């Protein structure tokens, strides 16, 4: 993942423009979602309905905290997490905005294991168009 240090990825979503920079900052429009705080391991990207069909594996996750006050609850700071999925080419494949928390899904080849390449193609085929 260090190869992507300070590299930013952007995606236009229904609720605005999103940006995530590895090991740096995440934002929704001009609102900060926070600064990078940690790298941990978690079940990799697929939502539960896809995960049930495909199975899952452990991949890294970045966490961002300390963003601006949440518009829905001023006592809570905005935050984000960045999950990784296997793909042959790097792309920000999905943004899931839950109000005070945003999940980014970044597909990159570095998280691929040989057996996951076919799974990644199937997952990509199941995702709704952007």
PDB file of N, CA and C in Angstrom, residues 21-65:
ATOM      1  N   UNK A  21      -7.243  10.384  -0.118  1.00  0.00           N
ATOM      2  CA  UNK A  21      -5.800  10.348  -0.349  1.00  0.00           C
ATOM      3  C   UNK A  21      -5.192   9.379   0.664  1.00  0.00           C
ATOM      4  N   UNK A  22      -4.516   8.372   0.171  1.00  0.00           N
ATOM      5  CA  UNK A  22      -3.956   7.369   1.064  1.00  0.00           C
ATOM      6  C   UNK A  22      -2.916   7.967   1.991  1.00  0.00           C
ATOM      7  N   UNK A  23      -3.017   7.613   3.251  1.00  0.00           N
ATOM      8  CA  UNK A  23      -2.139   8.076   4.328  1.00  0.00           C
ATOM      9  C   UNK A  23      -2.248   9.583   4.568  1.00  0.00           C
ATOM     10  N   UNK A  24      -3.303  10.238   4.072  1.00  0.00           N
ATOM     11  CA  UNK A  24      -3.439  11.691   4.212  1.00  0.00           C
ATOM     12  C   UNK A  24      -4.847  12.075   4.660  1.00  0.00           C
ATOM     13  N   UNK A  25      -5.691  12.545   3.743  1.00  0.00           N
ATOM     14  CA  UNK A  25      -7.001  13.104   4.053  1.00  0.00           C
ATOM     15  C   UNK A  25      -8.100  12.464   3.204  1.00  0.00           C
ATOM     16  N   UNK A  26      -9.335  12.603   3.671  1.00  0.00           N
ATOM     17  CA  UNK A  26     -10.507  12.223   2.883  1.00  0.00           C
ATOM     18  C   UNK A  26     -11.488  13.394   2.953  1.00  0.00           C
ATOM     19  N   UNK A  27     -12.272  13.582   1.884  1.00  0.00           N
ATOM     20  CA  UNK A  27     -13.202  14.713   1.862  1.00  0.00           C
ATOM     21  C   UNK A  27     -14.448  14.388   1.060  1.00  0.00           C
ATOM     22  N   UNK A  28     -15.524  15.080   1.425  1.00  0.00           N
ATOM     23  CA  UNK A  28     -16.781  15.070   0.675  1.00  0.00           C
ATOM     24  C   UNK A  28     -17.024  16.514   0.287  1.00  0.00           C
ATOM     25  N   UNK A  29     -16.837  16.824  -1.000  1.00  0.00           N
ATOM     26  CA  UNK A  29     -16.884  18.218  -1.419  1.00  0.00           C
ATOM     27  C   UNK A  29     -15.776  18.982  -0.708  1.00  0.00           C
ATOM     28  N   UNK A  30     -16.142  20.089  -0.052  1.00  0.00           N
ATOM     29  CA  UNK A  30     -15.171  20.876   0.710  1.00  0.00           C
ATOM     30  C   UNK A  30     -15.108  20.476   2.176  1.00  0.00           C
ATOM     31  N   UNK A  31     -15.924  19.506   2.585  1.00  0.00           N
ATOM     32  CA  UNK A  31     -15.973  19.088   3.986  1.00  0.00           C
ATOM     33  C   UNK A  31     -14.989  17.957   4.256  1.00  0.00           C
ATOM     34  N   UNK A  32     -14.147  18.154   5.252  1.00  0.00           N
ATOM     35  CA  UNK A  32     -13.174  17.130   5.623  1.00  0.00           C
ATOM     36  C   UNK A  32     -13.874  15.944   6.284  1.00  0.00           C
ATOM     37  N   UNK A  33     -13.508  14.751   5.832  1.00  0.00           N
ATOM     38  CA  UNK A  33     -13.975  13.523   6.483  1.00  0.00           C
ATOM     39  C   UNK A  33     -12.947  13.047   7.497  1.00  0.00           C
ATOM     40  N   UNK A  34     -11.818  13.730   7.555  1.00  0.00           N
ATOM     41  CA  UNK A  34     -10.808  13.410   8.544  1.00  0.00           C
ATOM     42  C   UNK A  34      -9.455  13.100   7.948  1.00  0.00           C
ATOM     43  N   UNK A  35      -8.520  12.860   8.852  1.00  0.00           N
ATOM     44  CA  UNK A  35      -7.146  12.510   8.492  1.00  0.00           C
ATOM     45  C   UNK A  35      -6.924  11.024   8.722  1.00  0.00           C
ATOM     46  N   UNK A  36      -5.988  10.479   7.976  1.00  0.00           N
ATOM     47  CA  UNK A  36      -5.649   9.066   8.103  1.00  0.00           C
ATOM     48  C   UNK A  36      -5.190   8.787   9.526  1.00  0.00           C
ATOM     49  N   UNK A  37      -5.736   7.752  10.130  1.00  0.00           N
ATOM     50  CA  UNK A  37      -5.351   7.411  11.496  1.00  0.00           C
ATOM     51  C   UNK A  37      -4.742   6.032  11.627  1.00  0.00           C
ATOM     52  N   UNK A  38      -5.153   5.084  10.780  1.00  0.00           N
ATOM     53  CA  UNK A  38      -4.630   3.730  10.966  1.00  0.00           C
ATOM     54  C   UNK A  38      -4.839   2.858   9.742  1.00  0.00           C
ATOM     55  N   UNK A  39      -4.083   1.793   9.734  1.00  0.00           N
ATOM     56  CA  UNK A  39      -4.206   0.734   8.736  1.00  0.00           C
ATOM     57  C   UNK A  39      -4.446  -0.541   9.517  1.00  0.00           C
ATOM     58  N   UNK A  40      -5.540  -1.223   9.224  1.00  0.00           N
ATOM     59  CA  UNK A  40      -5.851  -2.462   9.931  1.00  0.00           C
ATOM     60  C   UNK A  40      -6.322  -3.491   8.919  1.00  0.00           C
ATOM     61  N   UNK A  41      -6.616  -4.673   9.398  1.00  0.00           N
ATOM     62  CA  UNK A  41      -7.118  -5.723   8.521  1.00  0.00           C
ATOM     63  C   UNK A  41      -8.583  -5.972   8.815  1.00  0.00           C
ATOM     64  N   UNK A  42      -9.308  -6.268   7.776  1.00  0.00           N
ATOM     65  CA  UNK A  42     -10.748  -6.477   7.893  1.00  0.00           C
ATOM     66  C   UNK A  42     -11.198  -7.374   6.751  1.00  0.00           C
ATOM     67  N   UNK A  43     -12.410  -7.782   6.775  1.00  0.00           N
ATOM     68  CA  UNK A  43     -12.938  -8.517   5.634  1.00  0.00           C
ATOM     69  C   UNK A  43     -12.988  -7.572   4.456  1.00  0.00           C
ATOM     70  N   UNK A  44     -12.540  -8.032   3.301  1.00  0.00           N
ATOM     71  CA  UNK A  44     -12.430  -7.101   2.183  1.00  0.00           C
ATOM     72  C   UNK A  44     -13.775  -6.770   1.598  1.00  0.00           C
ATOM     73  N   UNK A  45     -13.772  -5.818   0.747  1.00  0.00           N
ATOM     74  CA  UNK A  45     -14.880  -5.030   0.270  1.00  0.00           C
ATOM     75  C   UNK A  45     -16.275  -5.618   0.154  1.00  0.00           C
ATOM     76  N   UNK A  46     -16.557  -6.705  -0.512  1.00  0.00           N
ATOM     77  CA  UNK A  46     -17.939  -6.919  -0.958  1.00  0.00           C
ATOM     78  C   UNK A  46     -18.996  -6.710   0.111  1.00  0.00           C
ATOM     79  N   UNK A  47     -20.090  -6.024  -0.232  1.00  0.00           N
ATOM     80  CA  UNK A  47     -21.214  -5.920   0.692  1.00  0.00           C
ATOM     81  C   UNK A  47     -21.723  -7.317   1.015  1.00  0.00           C
ATOM     82  N   UNK A  48     -22.507  -7.433   2.064  1.00  0.00           N
ATOM     83  CA  UNK A  48     -22.909  -8.749   2.551  1.00  0.00           C
ATOM     84  C   UNK A  48     -23.571  -9.611   1.480  1.00  0.00           C
ATOM     85  N   UNK A  49     -24.405  -9.023   0.625  1.00  0.00           N
ATOM     86  CA  UNK A  49     -25.076  -9.843  -0.387  1.00  0.00           C
ATOM     87  C   UNK A  49     -24.078 -10.431  -1.384  1.00  0.00           C
ATOM     88  N   UNK A  50     -23.062  -9.647  -1.754  1.00  0.00           N
ATOM     89  CA  UNK A  50     -22.042 -10.159  -2.675  1.00  0.00           C
ATOM     90  C   UNK A  50     -21.113 -11.110  -1.934  1.00  0.00           C
ATOM     91  N   UNK A  51     -20.751 -10.756  -0.692  1.00  0.00           N
ATOM     92  CA  UNK A  51     -19.846 -11.592   0.103  1.00  0.00           C
ATOM     93  C   UNK A  51     -20.417 -12.994   0.293  1.00  0.00           C
ATOM     94  N   UNK A  52     -21.729 -13.083   0.505  1.00  0.00           N
ATOM     95  CA  UNK A  52     -22.356 -14.389   0.664  1.00  0.00           C
ATOM     96  C   UNK A  52     -22.169 -15.250  -0.577  1.00  0.00           C
ATOM     97  N   UNK A  53     -22.209 -14.630  -1.747  1.00  0.00           N
ATOM     98  CA  UNK A  53     -22.049 -15.370  -2.994  1.00  0.00           C
ATOM     99  C   UNK A  53     -20.591 -15.713  -3.277  1.00  0.00           C
ATOM    100  N   UNK A  54     -19.676 -14.804  -2.890  1.00  0.00           N
ATOM    101  CA  UNK A  54     -18.284 -14.925  -3.299  1.00  0.00           C
ATOM    102  C   UNK A  54     -17.342 -15.415  -2.204  1.00  0.00           C
ATOM    103  N   UNK A  55     -17.739 -15.345  -0.942  1.00  0.00           N
ATOM    104  CA  UNK A  55     -16.789 -15.590   0.133  1.00  0.00           C
ATOM    105  C   UNK A  55     -16.011 -14.310   0.381  1.00  0.00           C
ATOM    106  N   UNK A  56     -15.056 -14.355   1.308  1.00  0.00           N
ATOM    107  CA  UNK A  56     -14.268 -13.153   1.587  1.00  0.00           C
ATOM    108  C   UNK A  56     -12.861 -13.518   2.010  1.00  0.00           C
ATOM    109  N   UNK A  57     -11.983 -12.522   2.056  1.00  0.00           N
ATOM    110  CA  UNK A  57     -10.597 -12.691   2.449  1.00  0.00           C
ATOM    111  C   UNK A  57     -10.189 -11.485   3.288  1.00  0.00           C
ATOM    112  N   UNK A  58      -9.057 -11.582   3.947  1.00  0.00           N
ATOM    113  CA  UNK A  58      -8.576 -10.456   4.741  1.00  0.00           C
ATOM    114  C   UNK A  58      -7.740  -9.531   3.891  1.00  0.00           C
ATOM    115  N   UNK A  59      -8.058  -8.261   3.926  1.00  0.00           N
ATOM    116  CA  UNK A  59      -7.308  -7.233   3.226  1.00  0.00           C
ATOM    117  C   UNK A  59      -7.237  -6.006   4.108  1.00  0.00           C
ATOM    118  N   UNK A  60      -6.296  -5.100   3.832  1.00  0.00           N
ATOM    119  CA  UNK A  60      -6.149  -3.908   4.668  1.00  0.00           C
ATOM    120  C   UNK A  60      -7.315  -2.939   4.538  1.00  0.00           C
ATOM    121  N   UNK A  61      -7.434  -2.103   5.552  1.00  0.00           N
ATOM    122  CA  UNK A  61      -8.433  -1.033   5.578  1.00  0.00           C
ATOM    123  C   UNK A  61      -7.774   0.208   6.175  1.00  0.00           C
ATOM    124  N   UNK A  62      -7.978   1.351   5.565  1.00  0.00           N
ATOM    125  CA  UNK A  62      -7.510   2.614   6.119  1.00  0.00           C
ATOM    126  C   UNK A  62      -8.676   3.269   6.850  1.00  0.00           C
ATOM    127  N   UNK A  63      -8.367   3.943   7.951  1.00  0.00           N
ATOM    128  CA  UNK A  63      -9.371   4.644   8.732  1.00  0.00           C
ATOM    129  C   UNK A  63      -9.025   6.130   8.778  1.00  0.00           C
ATOM    130  N   UNK A  64     -10.038   6.979   8.602  1.00  0.00           N
ATOM    131  CA  UNK A  64      -9.882   8.431   8.649  1.00  0.00           C
ATOM    132  C   UNK A  64     -10.824   8.964   9.724  1.00  0.00           C
ATOM    133  N   UNK A  65     -10.326   9.842  10.596  1.00  0.00           N
ATOM    134  CA  UNK A  65     -11.148  10.363  11.688  1.00  0.00           C
ATOM    135  C   UNK A  65     -10.866  11.847  11.897  1.00  0.00           C
TER     136      UNK A  65
END
